[in-house]
Short mmCIF file of C-alpha atoms in Angstrom, two decimals:
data_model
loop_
_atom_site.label_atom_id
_atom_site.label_comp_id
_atom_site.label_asym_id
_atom_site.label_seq_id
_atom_site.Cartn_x
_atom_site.Cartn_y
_atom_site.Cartn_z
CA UNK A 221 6.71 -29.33 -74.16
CA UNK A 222 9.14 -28.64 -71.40
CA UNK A 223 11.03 -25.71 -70.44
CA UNK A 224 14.91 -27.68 -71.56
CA UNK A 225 12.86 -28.57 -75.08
CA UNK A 226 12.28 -24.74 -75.53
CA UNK A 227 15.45 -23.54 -75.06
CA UNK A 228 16.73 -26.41 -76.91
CA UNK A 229 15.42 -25.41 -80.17
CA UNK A 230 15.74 -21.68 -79.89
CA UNK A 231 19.82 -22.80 -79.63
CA UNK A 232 19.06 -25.07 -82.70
CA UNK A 233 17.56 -22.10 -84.36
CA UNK A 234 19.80 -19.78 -83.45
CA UNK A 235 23.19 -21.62 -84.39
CA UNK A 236 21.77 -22.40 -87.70
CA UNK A 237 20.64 -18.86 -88.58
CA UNK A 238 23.72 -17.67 -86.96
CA UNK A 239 21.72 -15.43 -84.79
CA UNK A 240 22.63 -14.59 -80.72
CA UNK A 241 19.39 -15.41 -78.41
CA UNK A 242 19.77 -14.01 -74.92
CA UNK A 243 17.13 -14.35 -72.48
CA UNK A 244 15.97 -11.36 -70.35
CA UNK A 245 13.99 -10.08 -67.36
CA UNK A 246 12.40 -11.45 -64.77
CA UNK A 247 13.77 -15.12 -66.07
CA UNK A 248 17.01 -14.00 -65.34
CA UNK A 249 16.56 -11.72 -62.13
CA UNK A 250 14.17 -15.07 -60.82
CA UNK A 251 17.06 -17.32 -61.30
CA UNK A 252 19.61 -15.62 -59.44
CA UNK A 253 17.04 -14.85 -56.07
CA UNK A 254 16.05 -18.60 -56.45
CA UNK A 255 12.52 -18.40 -57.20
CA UNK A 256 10.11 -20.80 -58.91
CA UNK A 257 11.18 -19.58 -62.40
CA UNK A 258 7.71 -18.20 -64.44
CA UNK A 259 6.52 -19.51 -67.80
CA UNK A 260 6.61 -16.19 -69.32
CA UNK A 261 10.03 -16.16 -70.60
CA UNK A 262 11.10 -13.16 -73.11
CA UNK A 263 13.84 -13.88 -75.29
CA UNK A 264 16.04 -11.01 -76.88
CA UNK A 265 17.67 -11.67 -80.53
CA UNK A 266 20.39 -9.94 -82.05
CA UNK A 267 18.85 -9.61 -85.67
CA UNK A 268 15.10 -9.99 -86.07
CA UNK A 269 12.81 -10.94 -83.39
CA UNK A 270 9.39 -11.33 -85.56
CA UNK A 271 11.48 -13.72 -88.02
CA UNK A 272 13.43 -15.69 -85.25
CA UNK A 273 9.52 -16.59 -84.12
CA UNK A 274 8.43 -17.49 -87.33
CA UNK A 275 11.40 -20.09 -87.41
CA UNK A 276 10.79 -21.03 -83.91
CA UNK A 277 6.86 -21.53 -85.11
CA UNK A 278 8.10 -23.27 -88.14
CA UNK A 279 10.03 -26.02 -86.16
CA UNK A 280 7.42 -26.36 -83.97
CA UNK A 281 5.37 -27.63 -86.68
CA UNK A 282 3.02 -24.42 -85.67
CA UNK A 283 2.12 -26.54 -82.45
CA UNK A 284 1.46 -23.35 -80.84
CA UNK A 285 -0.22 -19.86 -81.01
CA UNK A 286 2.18 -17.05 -82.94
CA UNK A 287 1.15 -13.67 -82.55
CA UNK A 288 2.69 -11.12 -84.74
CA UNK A 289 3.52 -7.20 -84.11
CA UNK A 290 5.41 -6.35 -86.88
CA UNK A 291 5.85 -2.14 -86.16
CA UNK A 292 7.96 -3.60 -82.86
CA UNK A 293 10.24 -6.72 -84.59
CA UNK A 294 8.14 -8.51 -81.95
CA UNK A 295 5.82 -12.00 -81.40
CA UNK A 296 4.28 -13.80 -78.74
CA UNK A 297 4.46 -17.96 -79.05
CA UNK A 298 1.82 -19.34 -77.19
CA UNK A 299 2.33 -23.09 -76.38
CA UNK A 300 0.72 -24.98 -73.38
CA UNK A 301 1.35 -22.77 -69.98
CA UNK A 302 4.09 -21.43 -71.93
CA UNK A 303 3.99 -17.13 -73.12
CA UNK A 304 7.14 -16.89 -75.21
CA UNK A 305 8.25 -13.16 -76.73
CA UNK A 306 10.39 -13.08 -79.30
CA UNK A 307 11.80 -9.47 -79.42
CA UNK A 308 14.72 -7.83 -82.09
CA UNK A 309 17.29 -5.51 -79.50
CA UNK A 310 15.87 -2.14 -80.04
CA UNK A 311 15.79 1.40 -78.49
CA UNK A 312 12.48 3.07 -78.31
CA UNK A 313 11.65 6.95 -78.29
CA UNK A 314 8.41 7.87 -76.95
CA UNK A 315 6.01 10.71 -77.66
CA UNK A 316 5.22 12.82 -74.56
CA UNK A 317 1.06 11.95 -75.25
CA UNK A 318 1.47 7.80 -75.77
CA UNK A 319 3.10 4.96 -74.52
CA UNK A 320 3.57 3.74 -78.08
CA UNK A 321 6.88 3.62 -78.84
CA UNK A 322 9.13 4.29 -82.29
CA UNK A 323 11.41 1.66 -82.19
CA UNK A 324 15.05 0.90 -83.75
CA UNK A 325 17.76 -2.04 -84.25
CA UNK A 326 19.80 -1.74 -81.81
CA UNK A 327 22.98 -3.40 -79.18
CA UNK A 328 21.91 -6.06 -76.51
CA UNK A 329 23.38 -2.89 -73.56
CA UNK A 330 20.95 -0.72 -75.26
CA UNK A 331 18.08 -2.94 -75.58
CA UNK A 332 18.59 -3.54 -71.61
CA UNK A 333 18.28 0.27 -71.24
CA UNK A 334 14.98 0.62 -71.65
CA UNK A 335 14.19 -2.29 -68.81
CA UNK A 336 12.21 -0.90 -66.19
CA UNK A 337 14.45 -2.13 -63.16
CA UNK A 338 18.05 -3.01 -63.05
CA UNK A 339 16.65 -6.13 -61.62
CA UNK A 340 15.14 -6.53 -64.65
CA UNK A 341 17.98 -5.55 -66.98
CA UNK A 342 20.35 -8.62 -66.92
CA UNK A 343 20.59 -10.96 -70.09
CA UNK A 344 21.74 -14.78 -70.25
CA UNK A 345 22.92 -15.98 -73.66
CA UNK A 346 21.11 -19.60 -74.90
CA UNK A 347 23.94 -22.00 -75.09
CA UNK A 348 24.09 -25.40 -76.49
CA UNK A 349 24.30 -26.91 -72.90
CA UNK A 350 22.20 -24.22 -70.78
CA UNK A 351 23.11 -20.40 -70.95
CA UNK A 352 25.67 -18.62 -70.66
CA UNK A 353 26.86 -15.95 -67.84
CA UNK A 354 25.10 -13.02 -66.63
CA UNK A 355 25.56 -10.04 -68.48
CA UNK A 356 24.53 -7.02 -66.15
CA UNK A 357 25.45 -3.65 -67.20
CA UNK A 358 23.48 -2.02 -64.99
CA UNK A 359 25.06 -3.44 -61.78
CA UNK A 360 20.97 -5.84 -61.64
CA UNK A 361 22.57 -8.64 -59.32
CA UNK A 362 23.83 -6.42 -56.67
CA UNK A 363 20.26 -4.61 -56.41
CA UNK A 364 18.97 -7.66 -55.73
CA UNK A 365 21.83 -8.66 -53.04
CA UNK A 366 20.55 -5.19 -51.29
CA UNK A 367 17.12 -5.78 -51.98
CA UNK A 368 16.75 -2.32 -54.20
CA UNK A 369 14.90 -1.08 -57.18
CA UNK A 370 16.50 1.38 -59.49
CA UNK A 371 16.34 2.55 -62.97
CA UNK A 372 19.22 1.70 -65.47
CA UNK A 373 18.70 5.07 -66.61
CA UNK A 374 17.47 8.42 -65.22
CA UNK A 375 13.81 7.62 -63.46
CA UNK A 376 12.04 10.62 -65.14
CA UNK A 377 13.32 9.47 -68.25
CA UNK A 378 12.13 5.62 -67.35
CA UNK A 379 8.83 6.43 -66.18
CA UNK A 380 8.29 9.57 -68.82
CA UNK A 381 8.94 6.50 -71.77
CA UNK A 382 6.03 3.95 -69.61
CA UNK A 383 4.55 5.63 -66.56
CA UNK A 384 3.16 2.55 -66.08
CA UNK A 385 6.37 1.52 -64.89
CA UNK A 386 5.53 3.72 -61.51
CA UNK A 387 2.98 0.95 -60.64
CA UNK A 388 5.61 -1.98 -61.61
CA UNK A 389 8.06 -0.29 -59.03
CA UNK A 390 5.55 -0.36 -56.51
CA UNK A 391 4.15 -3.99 -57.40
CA UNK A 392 8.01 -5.30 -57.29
CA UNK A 393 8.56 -3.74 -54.15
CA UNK A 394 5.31 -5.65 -52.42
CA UNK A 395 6.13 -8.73 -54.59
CA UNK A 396 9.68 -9.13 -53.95
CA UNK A 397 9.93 -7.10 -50.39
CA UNK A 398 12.56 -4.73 -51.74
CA UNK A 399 12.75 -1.37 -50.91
CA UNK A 400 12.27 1.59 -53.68
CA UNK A 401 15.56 3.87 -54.39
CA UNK A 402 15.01 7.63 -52.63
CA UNK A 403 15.63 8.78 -56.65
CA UNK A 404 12.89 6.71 -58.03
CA UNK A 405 10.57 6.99 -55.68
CA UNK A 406 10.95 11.00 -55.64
CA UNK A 407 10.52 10.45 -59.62
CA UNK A 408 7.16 8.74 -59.55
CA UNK A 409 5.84 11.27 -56.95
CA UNK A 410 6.85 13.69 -59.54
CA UNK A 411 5.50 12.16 -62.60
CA UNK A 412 2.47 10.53 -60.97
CA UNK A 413 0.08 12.81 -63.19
CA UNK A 414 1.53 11.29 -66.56
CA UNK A 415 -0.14 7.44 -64.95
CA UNK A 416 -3.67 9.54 -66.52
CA UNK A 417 -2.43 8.45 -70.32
CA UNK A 418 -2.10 4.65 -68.82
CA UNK A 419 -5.32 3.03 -70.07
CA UNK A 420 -7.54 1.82 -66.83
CA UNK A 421 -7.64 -1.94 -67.77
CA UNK A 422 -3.71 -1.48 -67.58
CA UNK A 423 -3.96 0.02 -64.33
CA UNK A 424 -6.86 -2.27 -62.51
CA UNK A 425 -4.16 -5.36 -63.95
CA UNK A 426 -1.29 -3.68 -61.88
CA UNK A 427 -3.24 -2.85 -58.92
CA UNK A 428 -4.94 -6.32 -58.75
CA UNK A 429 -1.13 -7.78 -59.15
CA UNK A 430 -0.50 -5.20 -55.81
CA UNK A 431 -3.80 -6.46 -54.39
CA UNK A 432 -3.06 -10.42 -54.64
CA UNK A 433 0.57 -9.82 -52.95
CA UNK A 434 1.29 -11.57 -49.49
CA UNK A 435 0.81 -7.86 -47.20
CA UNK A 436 -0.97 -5.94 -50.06
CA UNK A 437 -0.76 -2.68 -47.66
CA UNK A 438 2.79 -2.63 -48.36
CA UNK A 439 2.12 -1.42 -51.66
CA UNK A 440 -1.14 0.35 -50.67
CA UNK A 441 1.11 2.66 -49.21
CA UNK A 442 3.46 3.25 -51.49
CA UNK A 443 0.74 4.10 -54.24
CA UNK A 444 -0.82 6.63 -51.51
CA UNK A 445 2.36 8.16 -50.66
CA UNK A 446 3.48 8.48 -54.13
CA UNK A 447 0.11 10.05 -54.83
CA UNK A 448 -0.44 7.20 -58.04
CA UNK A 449 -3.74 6.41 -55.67
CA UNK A 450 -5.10 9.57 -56.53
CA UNK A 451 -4.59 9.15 -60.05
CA UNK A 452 -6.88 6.28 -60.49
CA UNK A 453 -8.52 6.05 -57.12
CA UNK A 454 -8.63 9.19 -55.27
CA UNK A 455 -11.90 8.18 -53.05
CA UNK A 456 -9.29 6.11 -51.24
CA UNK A 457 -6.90 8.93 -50.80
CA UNK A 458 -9.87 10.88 -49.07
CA UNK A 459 -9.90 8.26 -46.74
CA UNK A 460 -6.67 9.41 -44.91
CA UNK A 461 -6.70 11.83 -41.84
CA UNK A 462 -8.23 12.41 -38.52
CA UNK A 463 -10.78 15.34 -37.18
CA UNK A 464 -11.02 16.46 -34.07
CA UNK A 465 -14.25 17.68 -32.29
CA UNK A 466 -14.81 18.35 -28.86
CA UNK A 467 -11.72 16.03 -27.83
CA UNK A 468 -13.63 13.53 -30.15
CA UNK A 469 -11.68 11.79 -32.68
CA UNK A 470 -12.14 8.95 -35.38
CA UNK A 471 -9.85 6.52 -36.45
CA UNK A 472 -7.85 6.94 -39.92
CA UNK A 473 -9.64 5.10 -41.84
CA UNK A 474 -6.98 5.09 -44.68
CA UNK A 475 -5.17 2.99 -42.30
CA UNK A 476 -8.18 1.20 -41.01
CA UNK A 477 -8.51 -0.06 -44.64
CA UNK A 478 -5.30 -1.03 -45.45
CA UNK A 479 -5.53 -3.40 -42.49
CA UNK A 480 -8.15 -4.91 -43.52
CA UNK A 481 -7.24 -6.27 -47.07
CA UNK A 482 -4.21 -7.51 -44.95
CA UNK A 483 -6.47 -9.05 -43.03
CA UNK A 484 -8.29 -10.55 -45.89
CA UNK A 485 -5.31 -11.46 -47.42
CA UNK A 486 -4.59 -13.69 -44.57
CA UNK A 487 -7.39 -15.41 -44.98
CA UNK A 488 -8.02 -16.28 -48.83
CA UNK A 489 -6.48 -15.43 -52.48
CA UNK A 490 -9.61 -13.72 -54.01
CA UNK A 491 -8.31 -11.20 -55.34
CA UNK A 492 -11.63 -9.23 -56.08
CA UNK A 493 -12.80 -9.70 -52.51
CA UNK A 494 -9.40 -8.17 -50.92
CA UNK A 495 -10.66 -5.17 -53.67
CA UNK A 496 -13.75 -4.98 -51.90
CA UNK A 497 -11.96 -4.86 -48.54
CA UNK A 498 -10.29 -1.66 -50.29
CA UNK A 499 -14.04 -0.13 -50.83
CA UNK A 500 -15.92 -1.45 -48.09
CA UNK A 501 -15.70 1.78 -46.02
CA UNK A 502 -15.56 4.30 -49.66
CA UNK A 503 -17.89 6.55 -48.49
CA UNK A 504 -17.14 7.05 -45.21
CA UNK A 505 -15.38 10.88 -46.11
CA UNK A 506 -18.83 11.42 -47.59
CA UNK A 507 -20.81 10.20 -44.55
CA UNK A 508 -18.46 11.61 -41.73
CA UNK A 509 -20.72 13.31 -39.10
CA UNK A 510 -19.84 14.85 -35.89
CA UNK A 511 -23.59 14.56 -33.89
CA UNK A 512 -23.25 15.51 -30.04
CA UNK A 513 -24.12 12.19 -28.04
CA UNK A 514 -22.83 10.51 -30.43
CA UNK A 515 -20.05 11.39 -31.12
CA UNK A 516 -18.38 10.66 -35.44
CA UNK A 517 -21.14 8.71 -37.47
CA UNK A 518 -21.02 7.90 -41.00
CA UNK A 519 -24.41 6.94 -41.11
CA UNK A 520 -25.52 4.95 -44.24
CA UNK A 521 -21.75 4.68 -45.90
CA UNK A 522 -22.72 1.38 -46.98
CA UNK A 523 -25.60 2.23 -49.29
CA UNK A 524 -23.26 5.05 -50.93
CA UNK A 525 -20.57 2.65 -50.82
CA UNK A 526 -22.27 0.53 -52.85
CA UNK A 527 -23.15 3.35 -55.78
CA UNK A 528 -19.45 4.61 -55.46
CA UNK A 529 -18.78 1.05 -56.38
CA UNK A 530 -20.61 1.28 -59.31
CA UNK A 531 -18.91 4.41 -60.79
CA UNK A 532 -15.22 3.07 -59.53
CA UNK A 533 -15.70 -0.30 -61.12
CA UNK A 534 -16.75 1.71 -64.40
CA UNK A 535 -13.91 3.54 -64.30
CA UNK A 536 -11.53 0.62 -63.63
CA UNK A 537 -13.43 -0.71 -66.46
CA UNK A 538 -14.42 -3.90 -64.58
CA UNK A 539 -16.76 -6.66 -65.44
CA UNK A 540 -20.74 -5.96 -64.68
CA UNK A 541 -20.48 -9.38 -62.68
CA UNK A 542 -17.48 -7.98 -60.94
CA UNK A 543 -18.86 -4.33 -60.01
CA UNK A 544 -21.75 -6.69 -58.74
CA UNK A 545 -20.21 -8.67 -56.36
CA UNK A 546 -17.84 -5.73 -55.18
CA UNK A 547 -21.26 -3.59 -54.54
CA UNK A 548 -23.06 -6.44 -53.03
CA UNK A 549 -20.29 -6.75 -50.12
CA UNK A 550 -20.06 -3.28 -49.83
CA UNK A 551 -24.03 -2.78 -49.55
CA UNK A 552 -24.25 -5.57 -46.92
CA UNK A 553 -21.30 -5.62 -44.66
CA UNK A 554 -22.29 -3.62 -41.76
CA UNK A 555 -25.37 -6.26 -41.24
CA UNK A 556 -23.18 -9.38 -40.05
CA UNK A 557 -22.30 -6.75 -36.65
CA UNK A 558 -25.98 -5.00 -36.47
CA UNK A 559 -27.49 -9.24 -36.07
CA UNK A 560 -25.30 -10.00 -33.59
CA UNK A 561 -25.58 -6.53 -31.50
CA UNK A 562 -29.28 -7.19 -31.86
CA UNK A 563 -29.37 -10.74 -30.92
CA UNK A 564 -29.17 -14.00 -33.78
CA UNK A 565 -32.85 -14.42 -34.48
CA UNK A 566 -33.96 -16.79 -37.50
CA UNK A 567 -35.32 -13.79 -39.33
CA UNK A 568 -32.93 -11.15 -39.67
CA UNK A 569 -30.42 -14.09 -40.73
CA UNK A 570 -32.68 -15.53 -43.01
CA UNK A 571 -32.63 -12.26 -44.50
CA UNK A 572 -28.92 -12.19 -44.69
CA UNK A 573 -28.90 -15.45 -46.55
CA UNK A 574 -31.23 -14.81 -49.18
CA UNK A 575 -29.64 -11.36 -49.59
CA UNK A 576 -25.66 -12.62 -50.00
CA UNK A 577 -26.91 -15.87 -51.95
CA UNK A 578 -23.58 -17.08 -52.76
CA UNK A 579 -21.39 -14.51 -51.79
CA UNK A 580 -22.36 -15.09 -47.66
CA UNK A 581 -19.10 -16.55 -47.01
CA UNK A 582 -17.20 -13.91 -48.85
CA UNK A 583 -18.78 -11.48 -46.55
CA UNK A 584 -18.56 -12.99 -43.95
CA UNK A 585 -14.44 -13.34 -44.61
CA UNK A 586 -14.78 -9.12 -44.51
CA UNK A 587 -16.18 -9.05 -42.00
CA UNK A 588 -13.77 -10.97 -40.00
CA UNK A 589 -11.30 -9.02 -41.56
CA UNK A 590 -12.80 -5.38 -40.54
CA UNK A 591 -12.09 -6.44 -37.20
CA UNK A 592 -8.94 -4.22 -36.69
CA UNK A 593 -8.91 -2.97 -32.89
CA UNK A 594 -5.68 -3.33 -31.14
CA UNK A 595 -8.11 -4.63 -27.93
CA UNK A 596 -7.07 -8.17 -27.90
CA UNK A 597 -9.76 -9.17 -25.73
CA UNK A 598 -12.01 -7.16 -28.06
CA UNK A 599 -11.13 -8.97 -31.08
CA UNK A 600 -11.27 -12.12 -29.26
CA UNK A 601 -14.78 -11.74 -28.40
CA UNK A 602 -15.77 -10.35 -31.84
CA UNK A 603 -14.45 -13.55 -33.56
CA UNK A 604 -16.28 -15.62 -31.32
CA UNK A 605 -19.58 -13.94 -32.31
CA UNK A 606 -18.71 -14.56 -35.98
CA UNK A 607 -18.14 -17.97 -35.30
CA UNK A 608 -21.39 -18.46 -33.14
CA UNK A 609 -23.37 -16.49 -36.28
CA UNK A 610 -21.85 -18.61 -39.05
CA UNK A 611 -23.07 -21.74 -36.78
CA UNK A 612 -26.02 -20.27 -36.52
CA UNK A 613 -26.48 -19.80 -40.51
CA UNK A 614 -25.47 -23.18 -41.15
CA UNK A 615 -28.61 -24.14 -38.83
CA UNK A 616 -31.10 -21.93 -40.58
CA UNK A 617 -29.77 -23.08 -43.89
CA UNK A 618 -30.33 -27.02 -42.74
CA UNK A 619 -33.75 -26.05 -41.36
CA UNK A 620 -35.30 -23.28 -44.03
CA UNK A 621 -33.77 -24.42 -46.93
CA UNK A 622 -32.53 -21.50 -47.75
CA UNK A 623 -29.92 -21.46 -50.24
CA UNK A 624 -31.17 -20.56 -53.36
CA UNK A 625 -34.50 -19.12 -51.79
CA UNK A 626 -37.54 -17.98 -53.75
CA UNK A 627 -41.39 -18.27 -53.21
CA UNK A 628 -42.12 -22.14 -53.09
CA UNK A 629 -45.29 -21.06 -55.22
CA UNK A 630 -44.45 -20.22 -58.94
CA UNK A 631 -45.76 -17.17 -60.76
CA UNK A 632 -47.54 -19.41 -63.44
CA UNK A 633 -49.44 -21.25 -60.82
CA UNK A 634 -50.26 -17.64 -58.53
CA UNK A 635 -51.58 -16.19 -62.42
CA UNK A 636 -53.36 -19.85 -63.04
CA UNK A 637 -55.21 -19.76 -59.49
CA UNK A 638 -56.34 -16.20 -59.84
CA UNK A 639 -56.81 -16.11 -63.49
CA UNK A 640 -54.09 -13.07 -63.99
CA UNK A 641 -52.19 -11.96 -66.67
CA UNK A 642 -48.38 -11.29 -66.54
CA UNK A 643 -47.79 -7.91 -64.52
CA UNK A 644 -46.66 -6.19 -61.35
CA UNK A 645 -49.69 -7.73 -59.09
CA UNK A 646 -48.11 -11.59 -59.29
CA UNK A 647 -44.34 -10.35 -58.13
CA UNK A 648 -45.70 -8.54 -55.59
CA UNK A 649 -47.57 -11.98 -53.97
CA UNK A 650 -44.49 -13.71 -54.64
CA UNK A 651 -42.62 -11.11 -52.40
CA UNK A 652 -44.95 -11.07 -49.91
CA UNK A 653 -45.03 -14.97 -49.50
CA UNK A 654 -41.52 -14.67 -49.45
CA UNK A 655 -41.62 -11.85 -46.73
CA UNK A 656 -44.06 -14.65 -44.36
CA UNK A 657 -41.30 -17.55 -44.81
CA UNK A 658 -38.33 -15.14 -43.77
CA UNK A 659 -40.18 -13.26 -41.04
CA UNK A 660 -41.22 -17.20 -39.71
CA UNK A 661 -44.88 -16.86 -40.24
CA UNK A 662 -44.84 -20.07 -42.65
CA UNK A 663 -42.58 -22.72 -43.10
CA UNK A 664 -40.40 -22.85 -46.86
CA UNK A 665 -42.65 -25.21 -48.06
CA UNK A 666 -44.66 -25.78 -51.15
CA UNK A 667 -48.23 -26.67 -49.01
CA UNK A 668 -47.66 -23.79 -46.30
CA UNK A 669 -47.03 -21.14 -48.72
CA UNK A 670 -50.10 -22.57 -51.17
CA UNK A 671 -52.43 -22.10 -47.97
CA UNK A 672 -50.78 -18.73 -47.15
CA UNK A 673 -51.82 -17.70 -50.78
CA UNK A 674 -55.21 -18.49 -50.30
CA UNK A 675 -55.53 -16.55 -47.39
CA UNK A 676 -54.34 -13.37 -49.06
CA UNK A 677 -54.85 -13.35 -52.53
CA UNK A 678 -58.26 -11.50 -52.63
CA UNK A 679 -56.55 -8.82 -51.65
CA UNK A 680 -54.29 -8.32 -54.32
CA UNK A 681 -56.53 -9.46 -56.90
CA UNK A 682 -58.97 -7.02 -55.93
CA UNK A 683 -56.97 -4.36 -56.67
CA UNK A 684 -56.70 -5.77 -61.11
#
């Protein structure tokens, strides 16, 4: 099905049910700034929405997915790449403690109201041969000639009705590059508080949308300055300022951090390891130190990194495999700069490699993109290490064998040669046979680590 067949039959449909189909949104606003046009389309009809769908479904020959919400005249068509909403022009009154609306029939200017963005609010009416002009009440096309966002109606009273709307703003802004009207952005820093009724999988969607953006500290800083950060995220927040001590100082690490999922962005489109580049210095408020000698230390902020992770990703209600791999860069990405200040030796980065498992490379793409120092010979040099470790892991890897490491010697052969039982004692020989290949004592192979066995079992079954 192509995009000319679609709107094809909803003008078929629409003639013969003598119904007016205008299509709205981002469509519209993506046309006119000449942008690869998205297959989420949302279609506003004068009359019913739900039963315009279930004619659209009906011609279809129910080809496609129809999903009904009757209490909103509403339904989502599913067909191929294609999200299709069907939606009757309504107004909607919201409680002050939900986002769920009451809605009402209502005019096509009305209906385009209760858009978000003026951007957003312009409406193209499905013609027999295309669609028709631009109807923009709210003055949408010459926002986007000055590159502005702004509410059709008053902000408080757009934001009040869907506060997540405040994140949208922000989201547009980094997507688009437009700049936020002094109104609405004084309106979301005054009705931040009211994101807290926004469920969090909501939330983590818009921030992730912020996060896989082009410059992602664009709207990094618009959340923080708005104060939405603190709403959902405040351990990032804490990360802002710089103490003094003794003419001492640390760098702000709020803006230490934002550079660095720019960084990251610059170098790959994973969006949940750009995330991590937002956590990988969490606990560094927690950690902050001033010790004479030394001068700031935040000593071990990547072990309470990691179990701030944990809590965070709960609360963002990420996926276990997600809070994982967020925890596990976190946990580990101080140890890239402590092998190379100490000198690449086989088994500190055998270590690494058995440690990371699959997510090396990731790490190693954070690390490259903590590297923040104005120094240009500095960050010179520091790549160049990176580059002379990740040469040297691809060389261990070749020789060791490393990449999805465990003790060449099975537990059911370690309990068949000593005669044990499943327990503690046979992990703990795997572990240590594991230790002897990684510290270089024995080669990762089946016959060396069979020998090393020998040599040290009595003393662990002794202890059975």
């Amino acid at each position: 099905m192509t995009e000319k067949k679609i709107f094809n039959l909803i003008f078929k449909i629409s003639k013969a049910s003598k119904t007016d189909v205008y299509v709205v949104g981002g469509y519209v606003r993506d046309q006119i700034l000449k942008k690869e046009l998205s297959k989420d389309i949302d279609f506003v009809v004068l009359g019913s929405g739900l039963e315009f769908a279930k004619l659209f479904d009906k011609e279809m020959k129910e080809e496609g997915s129809l999903v009904e919400f009757p209490e909103f005249d509403t339904a989502r068509y599913v067909l191929d790449d294609f999200d299709i909403e069907f939606a009757g022009a309504r107004s909607e009154k919201y409680d002050k403690k939900s986002r769920k609306p009451e809605v009402s029939p209502a005019s096509l200017e009305t209906d385009l109201s209760r858009r978000d963005f003026t951007v957003n609010a312009m409406a193209r009416k499905v013609l027999s041969k295309g669609l028709g002009k631009v109807v923009d009440p709210y003055d949408g096309k010459s926002d986007i000639k000055n590159k502005l966002l702004k509410t059709p109606l008053d902000p408080d009273i757009t934001f009040f009705d869907d506060p997540l709307r405040m994140m949208r703003a922000v989201r547009f802004a980094s997507q688009l590059d437009f700049t936020i009207d002094k109104n609405v952005l004084e309106s979301i820093e005054r009705n931040a508080k009211r994101l807290k009724i926004i469920s969090a999988e909501r939330i983590k969607e818009e921030l992730f949308k912020i996060l896989a953006t082009n410059k992602p500290s664009i709207g990094l800083w618009l959340l923080h300055g708005t104060k939405l950060l603190d709403q959902f995220l405040p351990e990032a927040s804490d990360l802002a300022g710089v103490e003094e001590v003794k003419g001492y100082t640390h760098k702000d690490n709020l803006s230490h951090t934002f550079a660095v999922v720019d960084n990251i962005a610059e170098q790959t489109d994973k969006v949940l390891l750009r995330f991590a580049g937002l956590l990988h210095d969490i606990a560094k408020p927690q950690t902050k130190k001033f010790v004479s000698g030394r001068g700031w230390t935040f000593d071990m902020h990547e072990h309470l990194g990691k179990k701030m992770v944990y809590d965070i990703s709960k609360r963002l209600k990420l996926s276990k495999d997600e809070g994982k791999y967020v925890g596990k860069l976190v946990r580990w990405h101080l140890q890239p700069i402590a092998l190379m200040d100490d000198g690449i030796t086989d088994s500190p980065v055998r270590r690494l490699v058995v440690n990371l498992q699959g997510e090396l490379n990731d790490l190693l793409i954070l690390c490259r993109g903590d590297i923040t120092t104005g120094n240009q010979n500095k960050k010179v040099k520091r790549l160049k290490n990176y580059d002379m470790l990740e040469k040297r892991i691809a060389e261990v890897l070749e020789k060791d064998k490393l990449r999805e490491f465990q003790s060449p010697l099975r537990g059911e052969e370690i309990m068949k040669l000593c005669g044990l039982k499943p327990g503690p004692v046979v992990g703990i020989i795997k572990k240590e046979i594991e230790r002897a290949i990684l510290d270089g004592e024995i080669p990762n192979e089946y016959e060396e680590a069979k020998k090393y066995f020998e040599k040290i079992k009595k003393k662990y079954v002794d202890r059975v």
